[in-house]
Structures are given as C-alpha cells and as structure tokens.
Amino acid sequence: MASEKENHVVNGEDEEEEEKMEQFFALLRNFREARNRRKHELIQREQEEKSKKKKKKNKTSKLGDDGEKSSWVPSFEWEDFTAEIEFRRPSIIFPPSFNNKQEEKKQEDDGLDLNLTLSPASS
C-alpha cells in the first residue's frame, strides 16, 4: 500500500513536470516562429524597397525634369559663343545726378594724398 501511495505521488509530480516541460517547449516554439516571421517580414520589406529604388531610378533616367520623356537634347556649337550679342534694348544709362556725385567724390579724393609711404625716421 505504501508503494501505491509513492507511485501516485511520483506520478502526480511527473505529470506536473511534463506539463511544465510542454509549456516550456511551447514557449520556445512560439518564440522561434515569431523570430522567423519577423525575419521574413524584414527581408521582404528590404526587397520591396530595393525594387522601388530600381523602378524610381529607371523612371528618372528615362524622364526629363518635369516627368515627361525628353525629346530635345541640347547641343552647342562654337559659333554660339563667338557670335556678337545684340541687345534688344540700349544699355542702362545712369541719370546725370548720379554721374555728378561720382565726379564730386573724385575731386574730393584728389585733395588728400591717401598713399602710404615709408620715410626714413630721424633720430
């Protein structure tokens, strides 16, 4: 009878331990599944970003600044730079009062000698 009680107690403890072990391994499985899911999500997101960049790069290389295909390609000839320029309007002539002010400043500056010279020091 004593052995039956001991077996029952041991069986009860074994069942508890088995349940705890099953819970532990279930936690491990869940953790691994969550880790793998997250890993696959990150890989998929990275691949999507790469494909978007490639599409965007291909689009911008084929399109002009405004998003449409550019049919005109600029080209320059040497004559473009050597030809004499003709202006549509005459150049701006400053009013006479402005010109007079500049002449007055020149006359005032002529009165003073602003050049620095080195003279021998006498001791």
mmCIF file of N, CA, C and O in Angstrom, residues 118-123:
data_model
loop_
_atom_site.group_PDB
_atom_site.id
_atom_site.type_symbol
_atom_site.label_atom_id
_atom_site.label_comp_id
_atom_site.label_asym_id
_atom_site.label_seq_id
_atom_site.Cartn_x
_atom_site.Cartn_y
_atom_site.Cartn_z
ATOM 1 N N LEU A 118 56.816 105.126 -46.885
ATOM 2 C CA LEU A 118 57.753 104.956 -45.782
ATOM 3 C C LEU A 118 58.828 106.013 -45.901
ATOM 4 O O LEU A 118 59.470 106.153 -46.937
ATOM 5 N N SER A 119 58.975 106.759 -44.870
ATOM 6 C CA SER A 119 60.033 107.771 -44.882
ATOM 7 C C SER A 119 61.061 107.390 -43.824
ATOM 8 O O SER A 119 60.727 106.816 -42.794
ATOM 9 N N PRO A 120 62.320 107.716 -44.073
ATOM 10 C CA PRO A 120 63.340 107.378 -43.073
ATOM 11 C C PRO A 120 63.088 108.139 -41.775
ATOM 12 O O PRO A 120 62.784 109.330 -41.798
ATOM 13 N N ALA A 121 63.181 107.429 -40.687
ATOM 14 C CA ALA A 121 62.947 108.029 -39.392
ATOM 15 C C ALA A 121 64.201 108.755 -38.943
ATOM 16 O O ALA A 121 65.303 108.222 -39.010
ATOM 17 N N SER A 122 64.050 109.964 -38.486
ATOM 18 C CA SER A 122 65.218 110.705 -37.999
ATOM 19 C C SER A 122 65.251 110.615 -36.471
ATOM 20 O O SER A 122 64.279 110.883 -35.795
ATOM 21 N N SER A 123 66.422 110.210 -35.947
ATOM 22 C CA SER A 123 66.526 110.091 -34.502
ATOM 23 C C SER A 123 67.490 111.082 -33.934
ATOM 24 O O SER A 123 68.436 111.498 -34.400
#
